[in-house]
Amino acid sequence: MAITTYWADSYVEKKRTGPEAIRLIKPGQRVFIGSSCGEPQYLVKELFAVLHIFTDLEIIRLFRLESTPLTLTADKTADQKRQPFCHPGRPMTMRENRSKERTLNIRSFYLGSARPEEIAKDIRFITPINLSALPRLFKSRKLPIHVALIQVSPSDDFGWMSLGVSVDVTLAAALSADLVIAQVNSRMPRVLGRSFIHVNDVDVIVEHEEQILTIREVQETEFSGDIGRHVARLVDDGSTIQIGLGAAPHAILLALSDKNDLGIHTQYLTNDIMDLVSKGVVTNRKKGFNEGKLVASSAIGTETLYDFMDDNPGIEFHPSDYVNDPGIISRHNRMVSLNVAMAMDLTGQVAADAFSCNHFTGVTGMLDFIRGATQAEGGKSILMLPSTDGQGKESRIVPFMKDTAIIVPRGDVHYVVTEYGVVNLFGKNMQERALSMISIARPDFRNALFDEAKNMGLISAERTSTKSIGSIYPLKLEETRAINGDLITFRPAKPVDERRLQEHFYTMDKRDILSRFFQAKDSFVRAEAEDMSLIDYIKELTIVAVMGEPGFEKVVGVGEYLLDQKKNMAEVAFSVSKEWQGRGLGKILLRKLSEAAQENGISGLLAYTTPQNQGMIRLFKTLPYKIETVSDHDLILLGCSYEGDVISLSCRFDELK
């Protein structure tokens, strides 16, 4: 009968010094190193110190975050030969020389482009794979792990040790490895969830206390705040959030500070997420799945974050094949994935990589979360893209990806946000995609992108670029109101609204068409809608009232002005869908046009209508200015071309009632 050893006795028997443990590794083996901030630094240093005794080791790690430069060593060992021992007076043969070479191979897991110089030089080490599939690669032994170097917390009274800040793929590697060497560090937080490994499941224990790896705050880009404000408008109260590492997370999470009952299901727990928890913004009460729990697979941050995680019953860490599983992600209420892209083309293809201030090259969970979020009820995938490089010299929106690996196919892309606006590419054809992406590019690059799009056949030949293509969308004019239980957004029109404006006019009542256009109309050609959507927001401004999901809104009201530069007066016109008349939409549209006109230095407003259109007359007279009315006879004398029963209404902003 087998004798079972009590785990505490086994713990003592398994204790070794660092050098003793490392010397159990054999030449030619595949060695996994715990990932990100969970890297067992002491064990790695001990391995580095004796690399010269090993031949053909393969180091497995999730991405390049090295406390000890193993990658640099791999570069050198590929080119250098150690001088072997030989008998005096006898030269070494070529066969002997080759047999004494010490080589080290690094296998990093990564999905994305390899454009940055620091990544490109090590491209041979990259193994593309989605993070959700990586644990299966280890557990199936299709990529056998011979040795796993991991870092754990001290054991509890039952022999369980927590992997702490790094569960992700580390648990799968440890449970499938032939030899597990665990560095027990008293500074490692005890994190709850599926983060534990038992003393009986490790082979060697090395006790060594040291500070857990910490990461300094990421430097924000110039436009991070603008991107954050756009993103905040897309995130509803009660949403579950995933946010990737990148150049703008701090500003985005700051922009979410006014939200309520957010939940977290994400790959990395950071200091910024911790701050939202402490402010009461994140409660995890409305996730719909794993309610009451903040779920992640790793943590990257400061000691304060690690203290916050220690034995916190509101936090659970799970492996990547759970956290990154699109099926699990999609079970959450209003799941929102927030990820940073490096570049996109006009068709919607995405390259994602490390920016100069992002140390987390090789994080491969983006596509998992994008697909999971878009499958969730009320879910959204949002890609954040600074419109230019750090110097503002190159556009990150390009005509077409030619020599860059694609991390997100165009069919998976939904919302895209730059500092210049938001577009939704889901369900859009190539022309709509190209016009959308151009509209959120930096204005300096839009004309060139427009010309390239025409040359590529993405935009029809009859379309022409106008001065308004370089206009900057005035986000401050956006406003959302609850009207009779429906949420209506009032915002400036965008180039992508062209078709929606056509649909609005096609569904209008015939009498309303006559009042709006002073003639019967049964067609509203693209050029007319284009005139309302391709505007400069200063001399020409169209405000639309829309309802529904961004990118698929229905236009229920339109207010527009066109500047008469000789008079410095803006002519206004309105239309409101029949079912929305009498609910105050026109009054809101007029107020917003009036405020914008004043801010743009326009002297006043002017409107033409018929005496029978009492609604328009009453609407204009709600303005707090003196109203001047001119009859049709006087209009003819003034040289106006309007025919029939028409009157004009006008006011100046410097003449209050």
PDB file of N, CA and C in Angstrom, residues 6 42 50 138 154 168 196 267 314 348 364 382 403 421 431 455 464 530 602:
ATOM      1  N   TYR A   6       2.303  13.742   4.089  1.00  0.00           N
ATOM      2  CA  TYR A   6       1.577  14.971   4.425  1.00  0.00           C
ATOM      3  C   TYR A   6       2.223  16.124   3.676  1.00  0.00           C
ATOM      4  N   TYR A  42      14.200  35.966  -9.300  1.00  0.00           N
ATOM      5  CA  TYR A  42      15.370  35.306  -8.694  1.00  0.00           C
ATOM      6  C   TYR A  42      15.745  34.052  -9.479  1.00  0.00           C
ATOM      7  N   VAL A  50      24.015  30.641 -15.182  1.00  0.00           N
ATOM      8  CA  VAL A  50      24.628  29.365 -15.579  1.00  0.00           C
ATOM      9  C   VAL A  50      24.218  28.943 -16.984  1.00  0.00           C
ATOM     10  N   PHE A 138      -0.477  24.054 -24.299  1.00  0.00           N
ATOM     11  CA  PHE A 138       0.353  23.435 -23.266  1.00  0.00           C
ATOM     12  C   PHE A 138      -0.264  22.126 -22.763  1.00  0.00           C
ATOM     13  N   PRO A 154       3.184  32.245  -0.253  1.00  0.00           N
ATOM     14  CA  PRO A 154       3.327  31.155   0.726  1.00  0.00           C
ATOM     15  C   PRO A 154       2.042  30.334   0.801  1.00  0.00           C
ATOM     16  N   ASP A 168      -2.988  33.833 -15.918  1.00  0.00           N
ATOM     17  CA  ASP A 168      -3.119  33.738 -17.386  1.00  0.00           C
ATOM     18  C   ASP A 168      -2.794  32.358 -17.947  1.00  0.00           C
ATOM     19  N   PHE A 196      -4.795  28.947  -7.808  1.00  0.00           N
ATOM     20  CA  PHE A 196      -4.007  28.191  -6.836  1.00  0.00           C
ATOM     21  C   PHE A 196      -3.363  26.940  -7.433  1.00  0.00           C
ATOM     22  N   GLN A 267      -8.435  41.176 -19.143  1.00  0.00           N
ATOM     23  CA  GLN A 267      -7.206  40.399 -19.098  1.00  0.00           C
ATOM     24  C   GLN A 267      -6.278  40.908 -18.005  1.00  0.00           C
ATOM     25  N   GLY A 314     -13.614  40.258  -3.450  1.00  0.00           N
ATOM     26  CA  GLY A 314     -14.295  40.807  -4.623  1.00  0.00           C
ATOM     27  C   GLY A 314     -13.519  40.620  -5.912  1.00  0.00           C
ATOM     28  N   GLY A 348     -10.983  49.059 -42.995  1.00  0.00           N
ATOM     29  CA  GLY A 348     -11.253  48.615 -41.636  1.00  0.00           C
ATOM     30  C   GLY A 348     -10.296  47.588 -41.083  1.00  0.00           C
ATOM     31  N   THR A 364      -2.005  39.105 -26.531  1.00  0.00           N
ATOM     32  CA  THR A 364      -2.700  38.546 -27.682  1.00  0.00           C
ATOM     33  C   THR A 364      -4.192  38.321 -27.461  1.00  0.00           C
ATOM     34  N   ILE A 382     -14.933  48.473 -29.153  1.00  0.00           N
ATOM     35  CA  ILE A 382     -14.458  49.826 -29.441  1.00  0.00           C
ATOM     36  C   ILE A 382     -12.944  49.785 -29.612  1.00  0.00           C
ATOM     37  N   ASP A 403       2.150  45.910 -46.070  1.00  0.00           N
ATOM     38  CA  ASP A 403       3.248  45.111 -45.533  1.00  0.00           C
ATOM     39  C   ASP A 403       3.152  44.966 -44.024  1.00  0.00           C
ATOM     40  N   GLY A 421     -13.461  61.878 -33.611  1.00  0.00           N
ATOM     41  CA  GLY A 421     -14.832  61.391 -33.674  1.00  0.00           C
ATOM     42  C   GLY A 421     -14.960  59.889 -33.554  1.00  0.00           C
ATOM     43  N   GLN A 431     -17.340  51.750 -49.562  1.00  0.00           N
ATOM     44  CA  GLN A 431     -17.403  53.204 -49.711  1.00  0.00           C
ATOM     45  C   GLN A 431     -17.771  53.870 -48.388  1.00  0.00           C
ATOM     46  N   ASN A 455      -8.771  56.470 -56.178  1.00  0.00           N
ATOM     47  CA  ASN A 455      -7.880  55.723 -57.066  1.00  0.00           C
ATOM     48  C   ASN A 455      -8.018  54.219 -56.864  1.00  0.00           C
ATOM     49  N   THR A 464     -16.578  64.337 -55.206  1.00  0.00           N
ATOM     50  CA  THR A 464     -15.470  65.288 -55.167  1.00  0.00           C
ATOM     51  C   THR A 464     -15.180  65.680 -53.729  1.00  0.00           C
ATOM     52  N   GLU A 530     -25.803  65.097 -49.354  1.00  0.00           N
ATOM     53  CA  GLU A 530     -24.374  65.367 -49.215  1.00  0.00           C
ATOM     54  C   GLU A 530     -24.137  66.806 -48.789  1.00  0.00           C
ATOM     55  N   ILE A 602     -21.566  84.841 -36.062  1.00  0.00           N
ATOM     56  CA  ILE A 602     -22.654  85.207 -36.971  1.00  0.00           C
ATOM     57  C   ILE A 602     -23.586  86.178 -36.250  1.00  0.00           C
TER      58      ILE A 602
END
